[in-house]
mmCIF file of C-alpha atoms and ligand atoms in Angstrom:
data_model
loop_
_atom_site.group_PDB
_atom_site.id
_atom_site.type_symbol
_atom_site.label_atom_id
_atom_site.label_comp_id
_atom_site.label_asym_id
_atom_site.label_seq_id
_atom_site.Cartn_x
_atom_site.Cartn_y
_atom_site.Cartn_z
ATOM 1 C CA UNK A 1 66.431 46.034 16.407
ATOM 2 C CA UNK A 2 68.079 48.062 14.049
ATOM 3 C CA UNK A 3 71.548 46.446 13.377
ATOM 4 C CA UNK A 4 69.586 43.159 12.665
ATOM 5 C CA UNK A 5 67.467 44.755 10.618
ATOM 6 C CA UNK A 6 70.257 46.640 8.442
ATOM 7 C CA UNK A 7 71.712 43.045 7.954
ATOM 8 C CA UNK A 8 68.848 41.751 6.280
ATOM 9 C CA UNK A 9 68.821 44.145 4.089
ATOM 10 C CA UNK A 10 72.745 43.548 3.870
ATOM 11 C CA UNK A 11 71.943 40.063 2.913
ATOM 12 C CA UNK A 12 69.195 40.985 0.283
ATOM 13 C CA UNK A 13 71.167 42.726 -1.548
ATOM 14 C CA UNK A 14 74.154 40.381 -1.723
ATOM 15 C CA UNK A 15 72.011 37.378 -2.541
ATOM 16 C CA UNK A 16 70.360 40.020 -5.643
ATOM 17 C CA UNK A 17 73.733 40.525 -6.844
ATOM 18 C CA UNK A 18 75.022 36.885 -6.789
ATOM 19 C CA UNK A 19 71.806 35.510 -8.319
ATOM 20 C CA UNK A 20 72.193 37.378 -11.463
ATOM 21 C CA UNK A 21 75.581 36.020 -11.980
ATOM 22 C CA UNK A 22 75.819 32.590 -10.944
ATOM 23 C CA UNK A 23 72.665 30.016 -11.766
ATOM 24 C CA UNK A 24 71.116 28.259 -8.789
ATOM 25 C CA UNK A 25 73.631 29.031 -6.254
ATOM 26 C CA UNK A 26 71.370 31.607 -5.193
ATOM 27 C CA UNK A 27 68.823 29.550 -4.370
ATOM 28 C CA UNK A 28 70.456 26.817 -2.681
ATOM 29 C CA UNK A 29 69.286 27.968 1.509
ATOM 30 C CA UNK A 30 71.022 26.435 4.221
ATOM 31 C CA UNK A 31 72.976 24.795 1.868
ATOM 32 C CA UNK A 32 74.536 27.852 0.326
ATOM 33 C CA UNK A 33 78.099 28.539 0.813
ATOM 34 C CA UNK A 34 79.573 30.665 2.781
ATOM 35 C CA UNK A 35 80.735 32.821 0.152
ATOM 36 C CA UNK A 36 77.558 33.343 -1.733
ATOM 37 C CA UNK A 37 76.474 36.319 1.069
ATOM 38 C CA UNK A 38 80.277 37.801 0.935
ATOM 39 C CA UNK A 39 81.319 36.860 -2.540
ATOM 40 C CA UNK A 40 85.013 38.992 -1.834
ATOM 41 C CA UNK A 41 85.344 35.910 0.458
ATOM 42 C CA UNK A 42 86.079 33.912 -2.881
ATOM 43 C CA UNK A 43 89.337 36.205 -3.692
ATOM 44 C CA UNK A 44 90.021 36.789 -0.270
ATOM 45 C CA UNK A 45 89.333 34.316 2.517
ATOM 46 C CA UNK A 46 90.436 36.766 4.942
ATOM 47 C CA UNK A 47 89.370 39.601 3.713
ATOM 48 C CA UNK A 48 86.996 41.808 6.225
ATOM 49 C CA UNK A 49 85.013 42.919 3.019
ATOM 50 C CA UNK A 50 84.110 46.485 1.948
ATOM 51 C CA UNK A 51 84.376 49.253 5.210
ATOM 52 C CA UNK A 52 80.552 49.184 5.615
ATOM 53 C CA UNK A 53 79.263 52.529 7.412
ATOM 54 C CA UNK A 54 79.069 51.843 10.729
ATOM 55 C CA UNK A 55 80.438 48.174 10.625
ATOM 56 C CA UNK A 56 83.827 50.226 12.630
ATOM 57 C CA UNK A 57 82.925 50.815 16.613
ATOM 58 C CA UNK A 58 82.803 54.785 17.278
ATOM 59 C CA UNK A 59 86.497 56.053 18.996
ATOM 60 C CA UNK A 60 84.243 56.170 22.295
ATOM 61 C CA UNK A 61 83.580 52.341 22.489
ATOM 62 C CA UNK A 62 85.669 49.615 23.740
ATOM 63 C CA UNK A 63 84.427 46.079 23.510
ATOM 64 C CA UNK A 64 84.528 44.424 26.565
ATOM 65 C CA UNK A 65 83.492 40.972 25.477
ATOM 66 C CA UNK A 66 82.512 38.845 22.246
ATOM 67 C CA UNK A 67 79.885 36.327 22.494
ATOM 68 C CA UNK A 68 79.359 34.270 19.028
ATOM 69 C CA UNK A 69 76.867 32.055 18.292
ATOM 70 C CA UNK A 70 78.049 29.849 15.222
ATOM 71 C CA UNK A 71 76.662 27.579 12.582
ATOM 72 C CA UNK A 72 79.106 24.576 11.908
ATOM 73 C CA UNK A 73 81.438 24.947 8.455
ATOM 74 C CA UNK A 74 80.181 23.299 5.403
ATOM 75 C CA UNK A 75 79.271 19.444 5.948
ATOM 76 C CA UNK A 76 79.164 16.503 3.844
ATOM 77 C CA UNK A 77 75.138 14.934 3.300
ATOM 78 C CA UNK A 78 73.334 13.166 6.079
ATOM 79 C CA UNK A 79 73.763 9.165 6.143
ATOM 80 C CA UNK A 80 69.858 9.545 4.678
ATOM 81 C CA UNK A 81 70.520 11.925 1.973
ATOM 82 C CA UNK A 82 73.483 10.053 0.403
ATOM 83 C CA UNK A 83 71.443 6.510 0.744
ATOM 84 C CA UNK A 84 68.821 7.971 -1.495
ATOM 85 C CA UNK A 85 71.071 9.846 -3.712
ATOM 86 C CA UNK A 86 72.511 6.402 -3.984
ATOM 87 C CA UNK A 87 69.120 4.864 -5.056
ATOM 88 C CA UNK A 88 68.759 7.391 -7.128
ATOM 89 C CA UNK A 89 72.124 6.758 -8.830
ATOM 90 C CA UNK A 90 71.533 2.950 -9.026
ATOM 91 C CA UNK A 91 68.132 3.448 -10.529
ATOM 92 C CA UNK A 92 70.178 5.183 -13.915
ATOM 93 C CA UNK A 93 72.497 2.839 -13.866
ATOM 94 C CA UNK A 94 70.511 -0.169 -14.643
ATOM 95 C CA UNK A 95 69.166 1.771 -17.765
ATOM 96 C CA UNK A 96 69.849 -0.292 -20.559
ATOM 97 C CA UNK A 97 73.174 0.774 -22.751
ATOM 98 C CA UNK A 98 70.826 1.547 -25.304
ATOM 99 C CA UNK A 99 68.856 4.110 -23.573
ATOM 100 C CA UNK A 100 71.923 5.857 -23.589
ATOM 101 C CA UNK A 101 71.709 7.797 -26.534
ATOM 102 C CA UNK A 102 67.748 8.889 -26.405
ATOM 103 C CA UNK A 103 68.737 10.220 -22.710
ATOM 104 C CA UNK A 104 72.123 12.028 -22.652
ATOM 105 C CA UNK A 105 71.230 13.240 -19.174
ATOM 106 C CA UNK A 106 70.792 10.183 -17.739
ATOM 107 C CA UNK A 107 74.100 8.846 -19.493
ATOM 108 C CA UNK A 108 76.083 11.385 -17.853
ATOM 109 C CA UNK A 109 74.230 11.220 -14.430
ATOM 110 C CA UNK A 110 74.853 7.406 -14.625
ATOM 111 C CA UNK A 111 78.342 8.436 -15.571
ATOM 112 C CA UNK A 112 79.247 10.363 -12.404
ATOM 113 C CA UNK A 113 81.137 8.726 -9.867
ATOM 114 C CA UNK A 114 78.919 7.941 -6.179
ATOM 115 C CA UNK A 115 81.645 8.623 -4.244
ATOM 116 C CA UNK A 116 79.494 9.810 -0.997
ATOM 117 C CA UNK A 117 79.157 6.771 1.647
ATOM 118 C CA UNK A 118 76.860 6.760 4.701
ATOM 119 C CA UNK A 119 79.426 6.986 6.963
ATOM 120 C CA UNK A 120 80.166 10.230 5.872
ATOM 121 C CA UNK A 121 77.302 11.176 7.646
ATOM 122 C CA UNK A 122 76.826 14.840 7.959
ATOM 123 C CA UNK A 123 80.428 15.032 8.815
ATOM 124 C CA UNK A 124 82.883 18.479 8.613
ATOM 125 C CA UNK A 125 84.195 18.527 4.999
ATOM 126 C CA UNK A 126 87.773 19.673 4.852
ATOM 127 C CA UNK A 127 86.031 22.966 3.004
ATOM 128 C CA UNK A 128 84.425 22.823 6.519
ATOM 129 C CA UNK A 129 87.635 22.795 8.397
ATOM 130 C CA UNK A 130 88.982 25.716 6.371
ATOM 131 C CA UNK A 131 85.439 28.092 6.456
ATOM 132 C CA UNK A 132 85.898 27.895 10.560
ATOM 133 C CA UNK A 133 89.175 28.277 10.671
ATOM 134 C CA UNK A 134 89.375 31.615 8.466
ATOM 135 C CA UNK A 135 86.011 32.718 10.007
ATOM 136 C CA UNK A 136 88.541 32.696 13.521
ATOM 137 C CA UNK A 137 90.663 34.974 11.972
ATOM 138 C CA UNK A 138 88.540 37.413 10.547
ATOM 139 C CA UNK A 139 86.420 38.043 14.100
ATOM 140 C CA UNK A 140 90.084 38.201 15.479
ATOM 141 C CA UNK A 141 91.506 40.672 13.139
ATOM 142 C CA UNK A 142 88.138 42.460 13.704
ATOM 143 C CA UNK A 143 88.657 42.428 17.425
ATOM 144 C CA UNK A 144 92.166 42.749 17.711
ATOM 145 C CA UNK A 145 91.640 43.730 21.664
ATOM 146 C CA UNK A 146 89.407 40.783 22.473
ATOM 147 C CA UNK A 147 91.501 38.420 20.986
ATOM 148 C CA UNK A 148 95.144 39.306 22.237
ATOM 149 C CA UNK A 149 97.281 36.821 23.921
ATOM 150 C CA UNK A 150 96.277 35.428 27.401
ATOM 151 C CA UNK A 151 92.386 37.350 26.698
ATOM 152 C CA UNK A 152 89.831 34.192 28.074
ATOM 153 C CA UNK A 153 88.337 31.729 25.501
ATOM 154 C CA UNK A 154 85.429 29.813 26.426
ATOM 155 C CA UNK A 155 84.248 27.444 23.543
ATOM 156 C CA UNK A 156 80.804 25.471 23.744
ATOM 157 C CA UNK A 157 79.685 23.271 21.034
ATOM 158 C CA UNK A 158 76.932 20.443 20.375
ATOM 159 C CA UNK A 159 77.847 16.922 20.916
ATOM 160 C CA UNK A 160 77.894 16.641 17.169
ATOM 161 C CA UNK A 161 80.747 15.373 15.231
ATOM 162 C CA UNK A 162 80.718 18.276 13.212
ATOM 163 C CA UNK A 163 80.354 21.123 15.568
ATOM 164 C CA UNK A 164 82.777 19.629 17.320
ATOM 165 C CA UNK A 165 85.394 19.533 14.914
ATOM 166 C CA UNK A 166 84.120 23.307 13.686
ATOM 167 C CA UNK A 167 84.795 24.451 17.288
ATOM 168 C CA UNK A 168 88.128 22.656 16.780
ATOM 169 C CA UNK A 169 89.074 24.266 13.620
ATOM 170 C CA UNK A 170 87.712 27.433 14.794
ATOM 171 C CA UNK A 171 90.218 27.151 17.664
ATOM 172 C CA UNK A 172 93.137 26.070 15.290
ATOM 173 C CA UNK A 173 92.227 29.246 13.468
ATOM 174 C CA UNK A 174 93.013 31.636 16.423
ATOM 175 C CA UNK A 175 96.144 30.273 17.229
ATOM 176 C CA UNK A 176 98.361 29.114 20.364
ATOM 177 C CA UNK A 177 98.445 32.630 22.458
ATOM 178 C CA UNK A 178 95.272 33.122 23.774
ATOM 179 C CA UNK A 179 94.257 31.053 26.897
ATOM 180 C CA UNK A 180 91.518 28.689 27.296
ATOM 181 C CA UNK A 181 89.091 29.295 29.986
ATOM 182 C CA UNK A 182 90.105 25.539 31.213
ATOM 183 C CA UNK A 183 92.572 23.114 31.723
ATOM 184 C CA UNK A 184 93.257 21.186 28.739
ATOM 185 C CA UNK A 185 89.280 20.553 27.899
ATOM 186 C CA UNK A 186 89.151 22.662 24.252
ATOM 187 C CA UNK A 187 85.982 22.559 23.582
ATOM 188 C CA UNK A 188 82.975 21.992 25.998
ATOM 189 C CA UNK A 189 80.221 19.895 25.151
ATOM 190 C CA UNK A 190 77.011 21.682 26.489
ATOM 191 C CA UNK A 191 73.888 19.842 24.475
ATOM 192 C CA UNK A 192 71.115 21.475 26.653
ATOM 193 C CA UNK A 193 72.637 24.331 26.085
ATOM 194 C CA UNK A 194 73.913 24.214 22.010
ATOM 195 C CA UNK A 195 70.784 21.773 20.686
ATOM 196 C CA UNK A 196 68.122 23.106 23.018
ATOM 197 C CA UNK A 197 65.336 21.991 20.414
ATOM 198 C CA UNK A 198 66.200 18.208 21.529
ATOM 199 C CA UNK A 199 65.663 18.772 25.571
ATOM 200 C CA UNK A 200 62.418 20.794 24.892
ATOM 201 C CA UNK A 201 60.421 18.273 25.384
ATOM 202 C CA UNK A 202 57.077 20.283 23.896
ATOM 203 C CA UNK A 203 59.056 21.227 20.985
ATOM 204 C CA UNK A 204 59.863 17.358 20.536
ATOM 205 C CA UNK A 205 55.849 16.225 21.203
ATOM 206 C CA UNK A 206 54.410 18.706 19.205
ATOM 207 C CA UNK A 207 57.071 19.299 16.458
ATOM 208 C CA UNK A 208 59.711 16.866 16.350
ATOM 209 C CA UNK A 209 57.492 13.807 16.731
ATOM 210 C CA UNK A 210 54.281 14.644 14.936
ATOM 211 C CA UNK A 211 53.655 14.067 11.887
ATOM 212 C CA UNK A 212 51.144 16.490 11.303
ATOM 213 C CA UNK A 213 53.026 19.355 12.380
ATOM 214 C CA UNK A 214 54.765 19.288 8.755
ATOM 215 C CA UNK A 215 51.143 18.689 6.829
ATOM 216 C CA UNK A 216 51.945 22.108 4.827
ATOM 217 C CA UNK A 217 55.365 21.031 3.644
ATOM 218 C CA UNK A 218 53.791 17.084 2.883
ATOM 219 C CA UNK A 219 50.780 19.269 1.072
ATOM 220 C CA UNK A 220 53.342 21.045 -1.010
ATOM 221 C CA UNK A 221 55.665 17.873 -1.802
ATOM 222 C CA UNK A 222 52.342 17.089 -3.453
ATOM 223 C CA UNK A 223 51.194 20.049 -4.667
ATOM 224 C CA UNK A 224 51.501 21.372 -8.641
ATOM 225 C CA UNK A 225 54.436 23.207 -8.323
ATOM 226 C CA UNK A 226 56.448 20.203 -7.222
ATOM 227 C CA UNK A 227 54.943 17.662 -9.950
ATOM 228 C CA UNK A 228 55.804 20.305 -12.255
ATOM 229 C CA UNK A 229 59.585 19.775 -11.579
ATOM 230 C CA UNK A 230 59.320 16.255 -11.099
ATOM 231 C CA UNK A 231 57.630 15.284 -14.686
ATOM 232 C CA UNK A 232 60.732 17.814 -16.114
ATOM 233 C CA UNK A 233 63.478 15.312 -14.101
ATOM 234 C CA UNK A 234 61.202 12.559 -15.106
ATOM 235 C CA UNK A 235 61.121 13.512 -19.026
ATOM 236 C CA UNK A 236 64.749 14.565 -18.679
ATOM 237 C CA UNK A 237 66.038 11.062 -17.623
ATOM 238 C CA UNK A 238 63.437 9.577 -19.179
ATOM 239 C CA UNK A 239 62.058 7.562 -16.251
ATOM 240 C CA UNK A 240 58.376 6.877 -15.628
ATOM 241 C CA UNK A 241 57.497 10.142 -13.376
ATOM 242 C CA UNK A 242 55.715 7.291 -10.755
ATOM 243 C CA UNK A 243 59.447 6.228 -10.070
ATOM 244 C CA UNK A 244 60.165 9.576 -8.616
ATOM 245 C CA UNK A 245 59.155 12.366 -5.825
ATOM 246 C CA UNK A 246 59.900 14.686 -3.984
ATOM 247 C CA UNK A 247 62.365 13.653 -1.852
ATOM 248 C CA UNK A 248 64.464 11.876 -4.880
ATOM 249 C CA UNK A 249 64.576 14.906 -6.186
ATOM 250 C CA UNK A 250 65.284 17.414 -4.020
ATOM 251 C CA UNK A 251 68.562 15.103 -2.770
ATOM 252 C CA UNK A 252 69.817 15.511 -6.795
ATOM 253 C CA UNK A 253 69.294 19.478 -5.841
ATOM 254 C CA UNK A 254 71.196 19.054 -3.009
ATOM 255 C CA UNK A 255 73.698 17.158 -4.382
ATOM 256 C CA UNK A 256 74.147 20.284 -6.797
ATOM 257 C CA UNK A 257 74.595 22.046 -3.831
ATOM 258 C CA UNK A 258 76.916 19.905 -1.942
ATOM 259 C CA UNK A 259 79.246 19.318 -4.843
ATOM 260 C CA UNK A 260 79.575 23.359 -5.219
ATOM 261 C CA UNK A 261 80.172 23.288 -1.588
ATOM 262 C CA UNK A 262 82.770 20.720 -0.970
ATOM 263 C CA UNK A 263 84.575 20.392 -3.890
ATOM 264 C CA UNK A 264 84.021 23.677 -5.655
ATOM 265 C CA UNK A 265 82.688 22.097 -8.773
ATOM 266 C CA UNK A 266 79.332 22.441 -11.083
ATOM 267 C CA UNK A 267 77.967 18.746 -10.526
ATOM 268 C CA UNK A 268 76.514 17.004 -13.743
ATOM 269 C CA UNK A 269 73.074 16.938 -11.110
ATOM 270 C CA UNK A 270 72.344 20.581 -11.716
ATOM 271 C CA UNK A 271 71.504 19.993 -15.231
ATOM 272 C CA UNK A 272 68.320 18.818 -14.050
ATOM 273 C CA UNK A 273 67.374 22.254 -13.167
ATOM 274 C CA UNK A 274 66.380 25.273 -14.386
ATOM 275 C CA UNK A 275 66.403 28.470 -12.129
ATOM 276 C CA UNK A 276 62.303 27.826 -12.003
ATOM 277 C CA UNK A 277 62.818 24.486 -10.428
ATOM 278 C CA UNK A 278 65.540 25.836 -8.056
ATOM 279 C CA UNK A 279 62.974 28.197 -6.843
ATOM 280 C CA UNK A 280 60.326 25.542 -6.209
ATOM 281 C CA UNK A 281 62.833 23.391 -4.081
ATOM 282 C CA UNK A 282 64.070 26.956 -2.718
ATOM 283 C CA UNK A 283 60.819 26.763 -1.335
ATOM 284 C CA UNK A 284 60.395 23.955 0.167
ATOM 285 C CA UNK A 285 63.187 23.429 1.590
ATOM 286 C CA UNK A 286 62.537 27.180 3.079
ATOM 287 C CA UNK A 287 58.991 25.565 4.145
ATOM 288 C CA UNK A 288 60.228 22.989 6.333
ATOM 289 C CA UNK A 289 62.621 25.290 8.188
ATOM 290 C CA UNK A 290 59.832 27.950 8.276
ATOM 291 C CA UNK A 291 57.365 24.861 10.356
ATOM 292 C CA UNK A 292 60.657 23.038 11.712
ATOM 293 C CA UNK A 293 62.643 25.992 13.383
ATOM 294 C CA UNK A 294 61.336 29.296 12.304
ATOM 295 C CA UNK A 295 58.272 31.455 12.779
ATOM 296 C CA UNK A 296 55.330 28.413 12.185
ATOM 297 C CA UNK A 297 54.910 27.604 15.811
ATOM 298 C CA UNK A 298 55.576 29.450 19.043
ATOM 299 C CA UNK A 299 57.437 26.502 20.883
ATOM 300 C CA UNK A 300 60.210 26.748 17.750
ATOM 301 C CA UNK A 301 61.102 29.949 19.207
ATOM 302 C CA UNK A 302 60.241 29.576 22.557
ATOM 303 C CA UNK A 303 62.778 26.606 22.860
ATOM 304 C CA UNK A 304 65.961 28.761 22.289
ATOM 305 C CA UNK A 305 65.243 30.559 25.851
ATOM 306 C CA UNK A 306 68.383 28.884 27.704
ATOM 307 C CA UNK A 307 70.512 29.629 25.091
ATOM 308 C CA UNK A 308 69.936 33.425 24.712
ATOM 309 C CA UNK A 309 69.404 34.037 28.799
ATOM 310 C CA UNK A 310 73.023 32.257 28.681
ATOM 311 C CA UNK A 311 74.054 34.398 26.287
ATOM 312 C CA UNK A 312 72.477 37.788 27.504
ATOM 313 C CA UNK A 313 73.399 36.737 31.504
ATOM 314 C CA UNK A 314 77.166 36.708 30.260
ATOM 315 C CA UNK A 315 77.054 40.194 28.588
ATOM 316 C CA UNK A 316 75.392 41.811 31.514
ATOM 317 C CA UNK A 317 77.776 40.315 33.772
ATOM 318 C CA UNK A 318 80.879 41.405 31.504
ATOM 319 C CA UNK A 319 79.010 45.315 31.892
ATOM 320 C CA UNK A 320 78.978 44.803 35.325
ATOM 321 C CA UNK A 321 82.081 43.512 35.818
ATOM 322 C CA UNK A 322 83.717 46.792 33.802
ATOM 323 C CA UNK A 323 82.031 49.143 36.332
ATOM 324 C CA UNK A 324 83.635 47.713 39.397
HETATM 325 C C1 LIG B 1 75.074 23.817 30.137
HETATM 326 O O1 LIG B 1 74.696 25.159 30.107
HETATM 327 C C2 LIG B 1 73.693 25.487 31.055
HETATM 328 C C3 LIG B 1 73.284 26.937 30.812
HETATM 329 O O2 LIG B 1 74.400 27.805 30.860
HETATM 330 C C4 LIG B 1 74.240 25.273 32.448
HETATM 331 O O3 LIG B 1 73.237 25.578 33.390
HETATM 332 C C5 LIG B 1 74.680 23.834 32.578
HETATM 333 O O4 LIG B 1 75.286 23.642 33.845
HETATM 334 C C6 LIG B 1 75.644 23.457 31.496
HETATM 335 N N1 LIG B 1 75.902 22.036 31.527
HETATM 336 C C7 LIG B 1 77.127 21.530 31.480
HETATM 337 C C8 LIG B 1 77.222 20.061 31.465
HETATM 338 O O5 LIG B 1 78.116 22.239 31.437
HETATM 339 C C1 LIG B 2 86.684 27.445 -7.311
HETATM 340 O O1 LIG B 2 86.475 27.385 -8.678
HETATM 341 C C2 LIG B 2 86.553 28.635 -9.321
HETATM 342 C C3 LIG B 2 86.095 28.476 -10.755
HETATM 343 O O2 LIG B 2 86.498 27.279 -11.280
HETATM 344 C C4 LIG B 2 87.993 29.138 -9.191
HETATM 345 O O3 LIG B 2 88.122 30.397 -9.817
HETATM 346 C C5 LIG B 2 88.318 29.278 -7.706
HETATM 347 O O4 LIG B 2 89.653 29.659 -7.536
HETATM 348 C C6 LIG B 2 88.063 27.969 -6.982
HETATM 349 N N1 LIG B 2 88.191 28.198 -5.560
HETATM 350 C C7 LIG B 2 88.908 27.423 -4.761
HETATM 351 C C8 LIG B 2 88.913 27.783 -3.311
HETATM 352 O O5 LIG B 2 89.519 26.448 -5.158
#
C-alpha cells in the first residue's frame, strides 16, 4: 500500500502547484491533460521528471517483467457531447445582430468556429497519438532492460477506436527492435478482459442500466450549487436561464477542456467560468465517476476482478519463472 499511497500524495501536490498558476485547468478531472500532474512534461515530453527518492530500483533489484495498465491518449468529445455543444452553439447564433453589443460573450461564443462533428466521436486526437507515443519512450528509457531488442511485447487493448489506435501509437513509440509476442497481430483485442464493466452483467443491471443508481448526481444537477452557475452562464449570454441546464453547460466546460487538450489553446468557452464554477462542475463530474466507477457501489469495484487476477497471475508466473 505504500507506493500508491506516496503517489497520491505525489499527485496532490502537483495539482496544488498547477492550480495556483494556471485558471481552471486544475479542475478539469478526467479531462485534464496529461501534463497538468507532470508540468516538466510541457518543456520536455521526454523528460523522466525530477529523480524522486526512491522512484530508482535499489542496485539489488532487477525487474523481471513490466505489466502496464493504460488510459487511452487525449480524445476528441463523444458523438453526444459535440451534438449538444452544437445546440448550444446554434442557440447563440440565432441571437439577433443586435443583441450583439448588450452580450459581448455571447458575440464571441457565436463567433467561434464549431468545427467538432459527430463523427469525431470520442476518437484519438493527434495530441492523442503523440501523449502514447512519448509515454512508450519514457517507460522504455525507464526500463532500459525490459525493453531491449527481441525482450517479448504483449499488447491488449479495448475494441475501441481509440484504445486501439493508443496501443498503436504506443507501439510506434517503442520502435521496430523489440518482438511482438505474435505473428503479425499488433495489438490484441481482449474486451472481457480491457472493458470488464460491460460483461459484468450485475454491474450493467444495477449500474449501467438504472436510472436510479445516479439519483445523487441527478439530485445535484438540480441542486443550488449548480443553478448558481447556470443563472451566471444564463446572465452572461443573456439567455432566459429555463433555456439551459446542466448538461448544456457542463459540455461548454468541457469544451474548455477539450480545446486546451487538443489544440493547446484557451477556448473563448472558458470565459463562462470562474474558478468557483469550475469547482462546482469539478464536482460533478467527480460525482458521477465516484457512483459510475469508483467507491459508490461494491459491484464498481468488484467488476475489475479478471483484469487484476490477469494481471497479478502474469507477475507471479514471471517470479516463478526466474527461480527455475
Ligand atoms: C481475454 O482475456 C481473458 C483473461 O486473461 C482470457 O481468459 C481470454 O481467453 C481472453 N480472450 C481472448 C479472446 O483472447
Ligand atoms: C502550448 O501553448 C503554450 C502557450 O501558448 C506554448 O508555450 C507551448 O509551447 C505550446 N505547446 C505545444 C506542445 O505546442
Amino acid at each position: 500500500m505504500a507506493p500508491r499511497r506516496a503517489g497520491a500524495a505525489l499527485l496532490v501536490l502537483a495539482l496544488l502547484l498547477v492550480v495556483a498558476s494556471a485558471g481552471l485547468s486544475g479542475y478539469f478531472g478526467t479531462k485534464s491533460r496529461y501534463e497538468e500532474v507532470n508540468p516538466h512534461l510541457v518543456c520536455d515530453p521526454l523528460s523522466l521528471g525530477p529523480a524522486a527518492v526512491g522512484s530508482r530500483l535499489p542496485a539489488a533489484c532487477a525487474p523481471l517483467q513490466l505489466r502496464a495498465l493504460l488510459r487511452h491518449g487525449t480524445r476528441y468529445p463523444t458523438a453526444g457531447q459535440i451534438r449538444r455543444l452544437g445546440e448550444l452553439h446554434a442557440r447563440l447564433l440565432r441571437r439577433p445582430a443586435a443583441a450583439a453589443a448588450a452580450c459581448p460573450t455571447a458575440a464571441d461564443l457565436a463567433a467561434w468556429q464549431m468545427w467538432y462533428e459527430e463523427s469525431l466521436d470520442g476518437r484519438l486526437a493527434p495530441q492523442g497519438r503523440r501523449d502514447m507515443e512519448h509515454l512508450a519512450r519514457r517507460l522504455a528509457a525507464r526500463f532500459p532492460a525490459l525493453f531491449a531488442a527481441r525482450r517479448r511485447l504483449v499488447l491488449a487493448s479495448s475494441s475501441k477506436h481509440r484504445c486501439l489506435q493508443s496501443g498503436a501509437a504506443f507501439r510506434r513509440g517503442l520502435g521496430p527492435s523489440l518482438s511482438l509476442g505474435r505473428d503479425e497481430v499488433e495489438v490484441e483485442v481482449n474486451d472481457s478482459l480491457m472493458r470488464f464493466f460491460d460483461h459484468c452483467a450485475k454491474f450493467v443491471a444495477l449500474v449501467e442500466e438504472n436510472d436510479a443508481a445516479m439519483c445523487q448526481v441527478n439530485a445535484f444537477k438540480e441542486g443550488p450549487e449548480m443553478r448558481m452557475v447556470l443563472e451566471k452562464v444564463a446572465s452572461a449570454l443573456c439567455l432566459p436561464v429555463e433555456e439551459l441546464n446542466a448538461d448544456l453547460v457542463q459540455v461548454a466546460f468541457l469544451t474548455c477542456s477539450y480545446e486546451l487538450a487538443i489544440k493547446n489553446v484557451t477556448s473563448p468557452w472558458c470565459s463562462l467560468f470562474s474558478e468557483e464554477d469550475a469547482k462546482v462542475l469539478e464536482y460533478l463530474n467527480d460525482l458521477k465517476q465516484y457512483w459510475k466507477r469508483g467507491y459508490g457501489y461494491d459491484i464498481n469495484s468488484r467488476s475489475s476482478c479478471i483484469l487484476f487476477q490477469d494481471i497479478f497471475q502474469h507477475l507471479d508466473k514471471a517470479v516463478e519463472e526466474s527461480k527455475r
